[in-house]
mmCIF file of C-alpha atoms in Angstrom:
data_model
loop_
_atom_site.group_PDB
_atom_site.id
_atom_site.type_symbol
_atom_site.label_atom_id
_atom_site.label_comp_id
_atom_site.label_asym_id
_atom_site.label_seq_id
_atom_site.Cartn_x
_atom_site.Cartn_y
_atom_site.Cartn_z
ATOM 1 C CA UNK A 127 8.560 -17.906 17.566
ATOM 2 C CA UNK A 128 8.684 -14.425 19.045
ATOM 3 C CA UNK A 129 9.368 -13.989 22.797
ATOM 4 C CA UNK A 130 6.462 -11.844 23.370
ATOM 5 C CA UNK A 131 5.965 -11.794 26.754
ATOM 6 C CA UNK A 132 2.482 -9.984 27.812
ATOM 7 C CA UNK A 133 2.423 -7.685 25.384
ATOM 8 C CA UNK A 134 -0.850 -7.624 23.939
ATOM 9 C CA UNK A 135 -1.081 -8.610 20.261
ATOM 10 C CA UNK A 136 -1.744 -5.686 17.719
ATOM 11 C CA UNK A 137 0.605 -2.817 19.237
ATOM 12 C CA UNK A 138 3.928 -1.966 17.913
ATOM 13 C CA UNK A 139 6.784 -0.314 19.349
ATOM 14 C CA UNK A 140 7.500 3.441 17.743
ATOM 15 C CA UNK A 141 10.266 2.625 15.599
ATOM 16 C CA UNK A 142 9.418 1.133 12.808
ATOM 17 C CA UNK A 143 6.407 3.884 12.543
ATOM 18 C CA UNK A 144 8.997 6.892 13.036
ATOM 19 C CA UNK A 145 10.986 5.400 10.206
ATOM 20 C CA UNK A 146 8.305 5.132 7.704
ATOM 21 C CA UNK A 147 6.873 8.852 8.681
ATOM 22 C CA UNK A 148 10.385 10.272 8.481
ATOM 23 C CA UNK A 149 10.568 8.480 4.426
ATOM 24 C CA UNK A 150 7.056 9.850 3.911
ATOM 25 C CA UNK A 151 7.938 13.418 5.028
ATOM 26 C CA UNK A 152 11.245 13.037 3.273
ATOM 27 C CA UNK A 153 9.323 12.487 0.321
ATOM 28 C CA UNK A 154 7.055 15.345 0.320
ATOM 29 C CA UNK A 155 3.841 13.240 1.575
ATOM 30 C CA UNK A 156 1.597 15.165 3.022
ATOM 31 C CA UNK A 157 1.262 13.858 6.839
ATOM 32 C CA UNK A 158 -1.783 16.248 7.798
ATOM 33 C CA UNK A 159 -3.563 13.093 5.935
ATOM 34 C CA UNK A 160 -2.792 11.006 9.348
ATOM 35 C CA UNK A 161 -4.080 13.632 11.564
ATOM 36 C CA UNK A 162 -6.643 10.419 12.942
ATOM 37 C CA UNK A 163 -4.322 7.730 13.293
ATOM 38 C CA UNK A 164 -4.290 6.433 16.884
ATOM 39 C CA UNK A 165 -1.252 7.102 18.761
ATOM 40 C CA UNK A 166 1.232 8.909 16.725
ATOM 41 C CA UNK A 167 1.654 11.672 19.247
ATOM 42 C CA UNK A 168 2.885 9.310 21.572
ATOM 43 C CA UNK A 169 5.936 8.652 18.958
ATOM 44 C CA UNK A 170 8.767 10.171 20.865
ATOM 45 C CA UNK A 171 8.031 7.148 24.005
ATOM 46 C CA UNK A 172 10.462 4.643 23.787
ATOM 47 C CA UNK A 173 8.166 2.801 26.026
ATOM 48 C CA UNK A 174 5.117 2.960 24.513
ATOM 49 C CA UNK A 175 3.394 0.788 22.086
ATOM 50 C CA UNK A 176 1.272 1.996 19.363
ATOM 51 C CA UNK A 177 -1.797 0.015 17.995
ATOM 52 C CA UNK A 178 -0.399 -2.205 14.718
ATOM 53 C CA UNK A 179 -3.578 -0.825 12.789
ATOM 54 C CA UNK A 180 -1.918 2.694 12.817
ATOM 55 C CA UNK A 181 1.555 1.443 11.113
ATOM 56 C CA UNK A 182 -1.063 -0.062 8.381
ATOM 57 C CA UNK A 183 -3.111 2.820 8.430
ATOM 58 C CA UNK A 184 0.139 5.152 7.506
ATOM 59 C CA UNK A 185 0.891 2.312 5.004
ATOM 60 C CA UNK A 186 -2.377 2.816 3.632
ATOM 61 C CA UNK A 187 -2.409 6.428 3.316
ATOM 62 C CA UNK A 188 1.283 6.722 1.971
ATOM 63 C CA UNK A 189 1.724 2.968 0.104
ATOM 64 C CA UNK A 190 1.144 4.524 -3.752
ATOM 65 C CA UNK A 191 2.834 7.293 -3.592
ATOM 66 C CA UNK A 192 5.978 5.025 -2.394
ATOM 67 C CA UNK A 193 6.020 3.170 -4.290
ATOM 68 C CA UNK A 194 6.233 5.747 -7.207
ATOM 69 C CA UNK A 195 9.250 6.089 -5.644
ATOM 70 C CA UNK A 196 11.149 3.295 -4.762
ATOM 71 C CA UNK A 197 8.677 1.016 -3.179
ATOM 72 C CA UNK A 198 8.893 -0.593 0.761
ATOM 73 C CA UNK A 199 12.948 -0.816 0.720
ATOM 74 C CA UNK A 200 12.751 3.410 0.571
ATOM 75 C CA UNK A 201 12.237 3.978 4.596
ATOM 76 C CA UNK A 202 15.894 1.808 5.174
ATOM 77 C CA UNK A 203 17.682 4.896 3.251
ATOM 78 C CA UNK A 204 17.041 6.802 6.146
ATOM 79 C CA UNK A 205 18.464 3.850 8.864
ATOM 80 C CA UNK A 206 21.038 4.367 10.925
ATOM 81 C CA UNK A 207 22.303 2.571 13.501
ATOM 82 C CA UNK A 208 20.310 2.493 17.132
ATOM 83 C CA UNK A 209 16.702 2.936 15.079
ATOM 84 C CA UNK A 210 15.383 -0.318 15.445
ATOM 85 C CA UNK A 211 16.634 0.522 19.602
ATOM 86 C CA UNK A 212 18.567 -2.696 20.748
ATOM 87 C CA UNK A 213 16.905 -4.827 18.351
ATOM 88 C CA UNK A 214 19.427 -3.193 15.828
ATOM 89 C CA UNK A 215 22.757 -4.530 18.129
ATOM 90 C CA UNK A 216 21.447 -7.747 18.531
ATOM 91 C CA UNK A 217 23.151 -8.413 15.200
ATOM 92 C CA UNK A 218 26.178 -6.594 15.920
ATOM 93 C CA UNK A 219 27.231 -8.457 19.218
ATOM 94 C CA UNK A 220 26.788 -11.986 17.716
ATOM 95 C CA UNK A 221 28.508 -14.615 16.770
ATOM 96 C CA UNK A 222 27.495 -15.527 13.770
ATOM 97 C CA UNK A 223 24.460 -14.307 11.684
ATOM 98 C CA UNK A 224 22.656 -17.357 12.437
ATOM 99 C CA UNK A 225 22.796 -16.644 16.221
ATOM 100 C CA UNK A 226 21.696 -12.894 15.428
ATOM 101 C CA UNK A 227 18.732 -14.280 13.676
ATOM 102 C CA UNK A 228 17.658 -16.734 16.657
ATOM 103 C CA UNK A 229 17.956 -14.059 19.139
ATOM 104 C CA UNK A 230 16.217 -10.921 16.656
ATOM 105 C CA UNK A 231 13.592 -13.776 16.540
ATOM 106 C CA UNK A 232 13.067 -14.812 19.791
ATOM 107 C CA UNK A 233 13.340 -11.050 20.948
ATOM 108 C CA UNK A 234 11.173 -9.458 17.658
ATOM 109 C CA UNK A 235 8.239 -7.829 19.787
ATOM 110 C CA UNK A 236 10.662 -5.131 20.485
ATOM 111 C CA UNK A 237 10.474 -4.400 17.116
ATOM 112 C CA UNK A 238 7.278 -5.233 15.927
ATOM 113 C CA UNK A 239 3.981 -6.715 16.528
ATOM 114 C CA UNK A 240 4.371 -9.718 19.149
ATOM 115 C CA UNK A 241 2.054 -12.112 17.129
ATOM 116 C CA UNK A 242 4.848 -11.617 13.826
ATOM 117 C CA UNK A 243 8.333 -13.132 13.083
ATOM 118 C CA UNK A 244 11.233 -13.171 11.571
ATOM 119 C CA UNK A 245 12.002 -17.765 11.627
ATOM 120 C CA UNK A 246 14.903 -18.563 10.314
ATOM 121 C CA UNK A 247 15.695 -21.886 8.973
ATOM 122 C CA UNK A 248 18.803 -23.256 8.677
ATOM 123 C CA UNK A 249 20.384 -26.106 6.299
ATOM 124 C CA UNK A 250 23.503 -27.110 3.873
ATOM 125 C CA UNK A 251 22.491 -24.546 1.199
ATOM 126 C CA UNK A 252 22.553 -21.679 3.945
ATOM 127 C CA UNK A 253 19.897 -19.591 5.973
ATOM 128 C CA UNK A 254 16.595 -18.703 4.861
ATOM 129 C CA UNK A 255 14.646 -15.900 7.032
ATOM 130 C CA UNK A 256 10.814 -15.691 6.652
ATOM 131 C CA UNK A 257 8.931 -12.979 7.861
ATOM 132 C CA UNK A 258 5.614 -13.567 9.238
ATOM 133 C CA UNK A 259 3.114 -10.645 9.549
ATOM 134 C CA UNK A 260 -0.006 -9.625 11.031
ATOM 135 C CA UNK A 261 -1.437 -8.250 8.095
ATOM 136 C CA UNK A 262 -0.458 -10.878 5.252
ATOM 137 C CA UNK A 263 -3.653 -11.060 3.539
ATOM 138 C CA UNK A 264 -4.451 -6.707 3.768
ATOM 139 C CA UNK A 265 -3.817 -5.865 0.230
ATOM 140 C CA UNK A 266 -0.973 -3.826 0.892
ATOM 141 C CA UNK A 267 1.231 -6.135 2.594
ATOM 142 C CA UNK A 268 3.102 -6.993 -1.212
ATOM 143 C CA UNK A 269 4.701 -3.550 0.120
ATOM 144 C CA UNK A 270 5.207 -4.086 3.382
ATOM 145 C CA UNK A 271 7.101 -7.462 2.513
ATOM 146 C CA UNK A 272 9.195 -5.568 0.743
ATOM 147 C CA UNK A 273 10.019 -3.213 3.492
ATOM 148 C CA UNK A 274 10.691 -6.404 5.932
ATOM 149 C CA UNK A 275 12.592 -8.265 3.157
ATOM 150 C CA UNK A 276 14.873 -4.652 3.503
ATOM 151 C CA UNK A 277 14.879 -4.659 7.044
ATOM 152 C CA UNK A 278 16.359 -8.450 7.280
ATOM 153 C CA UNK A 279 18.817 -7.628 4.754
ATOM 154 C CA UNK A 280 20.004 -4.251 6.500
ATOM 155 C CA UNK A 281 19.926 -5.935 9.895
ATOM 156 C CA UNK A 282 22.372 -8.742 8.434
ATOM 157 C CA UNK A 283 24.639 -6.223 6.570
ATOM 158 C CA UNK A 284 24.791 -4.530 10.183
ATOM 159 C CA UNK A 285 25.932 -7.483 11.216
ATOM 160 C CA UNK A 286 28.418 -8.183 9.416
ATOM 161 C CA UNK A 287 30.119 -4.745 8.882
ATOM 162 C CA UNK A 288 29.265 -5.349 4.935
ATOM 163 C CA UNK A 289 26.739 -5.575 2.286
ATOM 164 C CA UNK A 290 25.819 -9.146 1.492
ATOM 165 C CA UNK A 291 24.634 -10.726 -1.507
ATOM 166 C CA UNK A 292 21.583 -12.635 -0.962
ATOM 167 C CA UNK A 293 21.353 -15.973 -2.663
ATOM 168 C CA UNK A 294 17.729 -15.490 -3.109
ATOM 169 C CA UNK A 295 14.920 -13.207 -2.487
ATOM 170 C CA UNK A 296 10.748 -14.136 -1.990
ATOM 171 C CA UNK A 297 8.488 -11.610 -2.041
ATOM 172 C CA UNK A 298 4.540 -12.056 -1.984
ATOM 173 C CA UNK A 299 3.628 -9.690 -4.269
ATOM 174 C CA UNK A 300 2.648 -10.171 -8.537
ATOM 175 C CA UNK A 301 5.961 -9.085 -10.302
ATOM 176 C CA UNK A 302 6.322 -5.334 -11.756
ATOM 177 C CA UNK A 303 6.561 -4.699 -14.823
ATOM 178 C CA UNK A 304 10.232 -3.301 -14.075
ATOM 179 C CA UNK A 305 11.808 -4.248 -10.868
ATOM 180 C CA UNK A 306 15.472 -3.428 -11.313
ATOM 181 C CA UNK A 307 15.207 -0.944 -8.028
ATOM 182 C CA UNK A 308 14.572 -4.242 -6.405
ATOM 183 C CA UNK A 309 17.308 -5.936 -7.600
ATOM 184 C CA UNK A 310 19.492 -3.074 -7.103
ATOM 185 C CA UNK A 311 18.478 -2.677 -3.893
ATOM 186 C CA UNK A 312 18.680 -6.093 -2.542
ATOM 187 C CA UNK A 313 21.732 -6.849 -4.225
ATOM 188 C CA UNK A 314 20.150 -10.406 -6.430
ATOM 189 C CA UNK A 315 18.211 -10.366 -9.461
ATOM 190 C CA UNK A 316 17.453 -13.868 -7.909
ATOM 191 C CA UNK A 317 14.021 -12.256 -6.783
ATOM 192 C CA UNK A 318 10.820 -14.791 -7.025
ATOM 193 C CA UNK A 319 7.481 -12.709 -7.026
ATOM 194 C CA UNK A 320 3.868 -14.547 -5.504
ATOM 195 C CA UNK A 321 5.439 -16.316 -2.589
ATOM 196 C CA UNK A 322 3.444 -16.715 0.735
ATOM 197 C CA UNK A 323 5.758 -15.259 2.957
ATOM 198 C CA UNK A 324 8.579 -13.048 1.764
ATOM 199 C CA UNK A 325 12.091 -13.925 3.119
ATOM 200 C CA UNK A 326 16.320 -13.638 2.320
ATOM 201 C CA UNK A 327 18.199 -16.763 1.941
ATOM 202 C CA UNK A 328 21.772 -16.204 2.790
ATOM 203 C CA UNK A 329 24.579 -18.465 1.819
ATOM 204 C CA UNK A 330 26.008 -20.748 4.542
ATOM 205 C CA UNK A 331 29.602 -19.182 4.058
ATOM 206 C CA UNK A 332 27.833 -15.713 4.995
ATOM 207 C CA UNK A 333 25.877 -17.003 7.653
ATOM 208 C CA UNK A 334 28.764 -19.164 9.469
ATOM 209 C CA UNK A 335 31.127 -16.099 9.131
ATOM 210 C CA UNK A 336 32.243 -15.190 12.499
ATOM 211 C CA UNK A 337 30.803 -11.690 13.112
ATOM 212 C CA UNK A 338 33.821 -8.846 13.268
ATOM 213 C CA UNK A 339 31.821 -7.287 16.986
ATOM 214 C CA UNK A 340 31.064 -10.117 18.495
ATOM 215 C CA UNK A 341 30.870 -9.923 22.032
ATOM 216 C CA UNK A 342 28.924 -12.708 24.273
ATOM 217 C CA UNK A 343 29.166 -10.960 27.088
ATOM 218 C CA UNK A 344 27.366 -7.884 25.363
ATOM 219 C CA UNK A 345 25.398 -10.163 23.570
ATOM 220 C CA UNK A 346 23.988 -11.572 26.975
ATOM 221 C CA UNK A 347 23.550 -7.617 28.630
ATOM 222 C CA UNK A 348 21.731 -6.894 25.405
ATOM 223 C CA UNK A 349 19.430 -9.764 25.127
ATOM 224 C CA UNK A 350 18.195 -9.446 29.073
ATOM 225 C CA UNK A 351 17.355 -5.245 27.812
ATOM 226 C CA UNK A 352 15.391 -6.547 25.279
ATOM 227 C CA UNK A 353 13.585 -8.813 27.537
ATOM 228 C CA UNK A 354 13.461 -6.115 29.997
ATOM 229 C CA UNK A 355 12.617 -3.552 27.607
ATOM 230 C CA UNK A 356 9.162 -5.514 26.445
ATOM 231 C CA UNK A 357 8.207 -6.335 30.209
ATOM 232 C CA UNK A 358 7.999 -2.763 31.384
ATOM 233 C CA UNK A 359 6.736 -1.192 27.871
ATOM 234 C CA UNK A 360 3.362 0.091 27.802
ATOM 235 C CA UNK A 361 0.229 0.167 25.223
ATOM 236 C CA UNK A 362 -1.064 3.194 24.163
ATOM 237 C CA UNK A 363 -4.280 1.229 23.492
ATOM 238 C CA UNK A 364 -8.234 1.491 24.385
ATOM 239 C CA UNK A 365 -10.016 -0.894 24.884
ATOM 240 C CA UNK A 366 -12.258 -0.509 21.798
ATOM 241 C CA UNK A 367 -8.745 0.194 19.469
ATOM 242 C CA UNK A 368 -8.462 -3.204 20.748
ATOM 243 C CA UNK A 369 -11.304 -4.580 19.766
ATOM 244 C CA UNK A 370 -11.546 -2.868 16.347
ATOM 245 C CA UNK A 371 -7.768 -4.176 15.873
ATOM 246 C CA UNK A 372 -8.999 -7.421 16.242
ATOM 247 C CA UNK A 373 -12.329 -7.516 13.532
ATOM 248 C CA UNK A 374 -9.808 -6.060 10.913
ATOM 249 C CA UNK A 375 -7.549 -9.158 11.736
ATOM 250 C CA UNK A 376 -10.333 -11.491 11.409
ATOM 251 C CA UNK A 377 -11.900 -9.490 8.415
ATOM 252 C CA UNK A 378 -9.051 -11.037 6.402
ATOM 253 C CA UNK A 379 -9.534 -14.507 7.305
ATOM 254 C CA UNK A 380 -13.655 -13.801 6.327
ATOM 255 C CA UNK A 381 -16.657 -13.253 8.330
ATOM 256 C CA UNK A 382 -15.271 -11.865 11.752
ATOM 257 C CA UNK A 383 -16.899 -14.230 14.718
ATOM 258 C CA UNK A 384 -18.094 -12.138 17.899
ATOM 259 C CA UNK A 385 -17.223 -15.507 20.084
ATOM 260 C CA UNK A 386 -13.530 -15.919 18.433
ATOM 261 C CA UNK A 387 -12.979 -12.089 19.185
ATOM 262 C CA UNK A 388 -14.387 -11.991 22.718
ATOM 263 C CA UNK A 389 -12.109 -14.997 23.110
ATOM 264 C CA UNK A 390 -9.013 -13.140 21.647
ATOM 265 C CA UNK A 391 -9.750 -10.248 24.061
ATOM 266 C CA UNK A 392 -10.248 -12.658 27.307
ATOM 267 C CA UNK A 393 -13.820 -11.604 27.451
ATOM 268 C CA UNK A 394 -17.403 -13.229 27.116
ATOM 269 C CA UNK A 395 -19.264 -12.698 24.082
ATOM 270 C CA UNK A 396 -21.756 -10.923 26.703
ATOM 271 C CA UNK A 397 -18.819 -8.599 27.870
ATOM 272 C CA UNK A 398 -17.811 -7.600 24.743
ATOM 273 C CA UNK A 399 -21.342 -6.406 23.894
ATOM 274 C CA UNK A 400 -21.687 -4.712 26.886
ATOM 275 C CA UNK A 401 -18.670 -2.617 26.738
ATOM 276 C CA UNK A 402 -19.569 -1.798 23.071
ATOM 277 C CA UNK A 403 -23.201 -0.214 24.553
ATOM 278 C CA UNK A 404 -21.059 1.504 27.226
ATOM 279 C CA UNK A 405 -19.076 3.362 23.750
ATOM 280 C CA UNK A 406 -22.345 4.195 22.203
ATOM 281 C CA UNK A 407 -22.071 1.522 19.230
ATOM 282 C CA UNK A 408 -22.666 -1.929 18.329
ATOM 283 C CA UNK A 409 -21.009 -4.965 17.100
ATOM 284 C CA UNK A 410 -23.406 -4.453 14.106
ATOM 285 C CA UNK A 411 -22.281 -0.797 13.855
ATOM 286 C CA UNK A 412 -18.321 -1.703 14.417
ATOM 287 C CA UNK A 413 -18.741 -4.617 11.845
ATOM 288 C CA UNK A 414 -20.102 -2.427 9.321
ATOM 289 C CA UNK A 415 -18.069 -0.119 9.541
ATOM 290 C CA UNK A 416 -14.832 -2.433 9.515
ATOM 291 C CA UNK A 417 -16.088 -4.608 6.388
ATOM 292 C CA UNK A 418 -16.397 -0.646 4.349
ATOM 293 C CA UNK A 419 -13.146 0.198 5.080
ATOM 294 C CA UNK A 420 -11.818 -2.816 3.969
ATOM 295 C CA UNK A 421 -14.439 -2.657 0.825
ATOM 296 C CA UNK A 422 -12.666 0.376 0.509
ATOM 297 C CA UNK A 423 -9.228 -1.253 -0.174
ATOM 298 C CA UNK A 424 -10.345 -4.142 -1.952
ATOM 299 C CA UNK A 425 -12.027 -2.505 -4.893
ATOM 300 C CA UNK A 426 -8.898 -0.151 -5.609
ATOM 301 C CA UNK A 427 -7.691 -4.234 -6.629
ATOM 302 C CA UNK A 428 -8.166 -6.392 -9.647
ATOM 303 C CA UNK A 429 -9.985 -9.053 -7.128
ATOM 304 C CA UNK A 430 -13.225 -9.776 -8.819
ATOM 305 C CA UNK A 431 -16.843 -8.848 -6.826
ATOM 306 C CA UNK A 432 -17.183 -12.424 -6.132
ATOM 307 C CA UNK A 433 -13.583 -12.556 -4.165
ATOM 308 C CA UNK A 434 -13.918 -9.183 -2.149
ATOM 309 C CA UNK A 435 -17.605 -10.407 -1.495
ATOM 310 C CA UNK A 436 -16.159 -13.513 0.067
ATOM 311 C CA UNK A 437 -13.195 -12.034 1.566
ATOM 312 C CA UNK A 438 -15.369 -9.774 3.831
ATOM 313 C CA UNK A 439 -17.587 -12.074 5.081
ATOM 314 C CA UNK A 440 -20.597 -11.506 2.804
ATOM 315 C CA UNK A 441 -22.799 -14.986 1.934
ATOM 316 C CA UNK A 442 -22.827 -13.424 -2.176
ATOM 317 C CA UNK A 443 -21.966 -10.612 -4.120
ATOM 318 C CA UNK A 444 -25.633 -9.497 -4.126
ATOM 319 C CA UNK A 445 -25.329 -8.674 -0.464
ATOM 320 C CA UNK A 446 -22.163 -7.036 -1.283
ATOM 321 C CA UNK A 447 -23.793 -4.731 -4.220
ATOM 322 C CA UNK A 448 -26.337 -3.847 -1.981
ATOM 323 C CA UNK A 449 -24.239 -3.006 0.779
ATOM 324 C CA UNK A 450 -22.334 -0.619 -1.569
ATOM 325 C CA UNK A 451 -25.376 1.071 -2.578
ATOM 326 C CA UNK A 452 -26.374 1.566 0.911
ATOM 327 C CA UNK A 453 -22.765 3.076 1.448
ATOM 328 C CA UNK A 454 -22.473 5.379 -1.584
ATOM 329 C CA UNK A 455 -25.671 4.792 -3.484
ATOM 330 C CA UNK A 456 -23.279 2.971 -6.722
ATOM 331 C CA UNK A 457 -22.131 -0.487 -7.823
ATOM 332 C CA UNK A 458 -19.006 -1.550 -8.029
ATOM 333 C CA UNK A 459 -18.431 -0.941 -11.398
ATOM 334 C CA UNK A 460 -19.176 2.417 -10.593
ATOM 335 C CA UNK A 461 -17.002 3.009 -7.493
ATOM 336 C CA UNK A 462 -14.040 1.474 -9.710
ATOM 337 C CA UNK A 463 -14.428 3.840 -12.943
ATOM 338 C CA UNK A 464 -11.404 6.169 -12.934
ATOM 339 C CA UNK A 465 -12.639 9.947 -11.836
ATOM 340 C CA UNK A 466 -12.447 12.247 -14.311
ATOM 341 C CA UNK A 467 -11.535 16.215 -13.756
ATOM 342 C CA UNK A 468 -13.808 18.191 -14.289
#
């Protein structure tokens, strides 16, 4: 489990976001297509936080068009070290990767969103990371698993001054139709496709390998920063980016519940619709408007009417048909017909 501290769940530290923008713009995406993402002006804080829905939101926006051109593992071309901040030298001042791994674990919210993880599991056959994310059922996460599969491998090679093999690779996503940048880039054609969580098994001669920096002392220094570091960071984060953080969440586990949220926020049910009157909307409005956007991403899928109907909380796909009529005024079959030029 993460060390977390009181960071609130759904914010992010800047890193990871600056990486991914600086691919996109290094690819020749057009970023004026983020102009209303929460936050990103705030990017150049170390000790901010950014909402987690931005990060997807920029996934959202940019996620095809990367993957034209070399899928998640593209933003780690552009890593160097110190841009991960001192999660990156938690691997360089350990022991072993093994210890890395507990501590980049323990100490991930300086990273990433404090409800996610990076467990690793040891046993005879080696090390096995897992990464655990926020977002594992948004339909784009088959990238973003490859993007954290990258990160645990680059972290590692950090680490250990070279590239490593991996003995195997998961990753959560159906398999391409070509994937050799995958294998190429993760150095194993041992890759399995459709897992639950996607994650790097090391070998346990890689993984027992003294590390050539290790320093405990260092180690220790760097580990209380990171502690330090999450303590005294702040969220760039409303109160109602809060709230709307938390219906997407739940939109992916179903029907969003107003109790379960107002729980999540440490608020009565009562409170929550109170301070929702005091914004000028409702939870109707905000629950509308959360199940279209994630309409929105569903139907660009292969998931039948009957699946995105239950996966946003509507009792049938009638309610869902007339939903989308009431949205665009056309079915699904007509939303998902390919557009024609004129």
């Amino acid at each position: 489990m993460s060390a977390s501290g009181r960071v609130p769940a759904g914010t992010v530290p800047p890193h990871v976001t600056r990486l991914l923008l600086r691919a996109g713009q290094a690819a020749g995406l057009d970023r004026n297509r983020l102009a209303k993402v929460a936050g990103l002006a705030s990017l150049d804080d170390e000790a901010v936080r950014l909402p987690s829905a931005s990060l997807v939101r920029i996934w959202e926006e940019w996620a095809a068009r990367l993957r034209d051109l070399g899928g998640g593992s593209l933003p780690w071309r552009l890593w160097r070290p110190g841009s991960l901040g001192v999660w990156d030298y938690l691997f360089t001042s350990a022991d072993t990767l093994t210890e890395a791994f507990e501590h980049a674990d323990r100490h991930a919210a300086v990273v990433t969103d404090p409800s996610e993880s990076f467990t690793p599991v040891h046993d005879a056959a080696g090390l096995t990371v897992t990464f655990h994310g926020r977002f594992a059922s948004h339909p784009i996460f088959p990238i973003i698993a490859e993007f954290a599969v990258s990160m645990i491998l680059t972290a590692a090679a950090s680490g250990a001054g070279r590239p490593l093999t991996p003995l195997r690779v998961t990753l959560t996503g159906p398999a391409p139709r070509r994937h050799g940048h995958l294998a190429e880039t993760y150095g194993t054609r041992n890759i399995a496709f459709g897992a639950e969580t996607p994650s790097v098994t090391f070998s346990a001669a890689d993984t027992n390998r003294p590390l050539p920096r290790a320093d405990p002392v260092l180690a220790a220094i760097l580990r209380d920063h990171a502690r330090t570091r999450v303590a005294t960071s702040r969220a760039v984060l409303s109160w109602l980016d809060r709230f709307r953080g938390e219906v997407e969440l739940s939109l992916t586990h179903g029907a969003p519940d107003l109790t379960h949220i107002a729980h999540r926020l440490g608020m009565s049910p009562r409170t929550v619709q109170r301070r929702l009157h005091e914004k000028g909307t409702t939870w109707r409005t905000e629950l509308e408007c959360a199940r279209r956007r994630r309409v929105e991403q569903l139907l660009a899928t292969s998931l039948t009417v009957e699946s995105i109907a239950t996966r946003t909380g509507y009792t049938d796909p009638r309610s869902l048909r007339r939903a989308l009529h009431r949205w665009y005024g056309q079915g699904p079959a007509e939303l998902r017909r390919p557009r024609t030029s004129p």
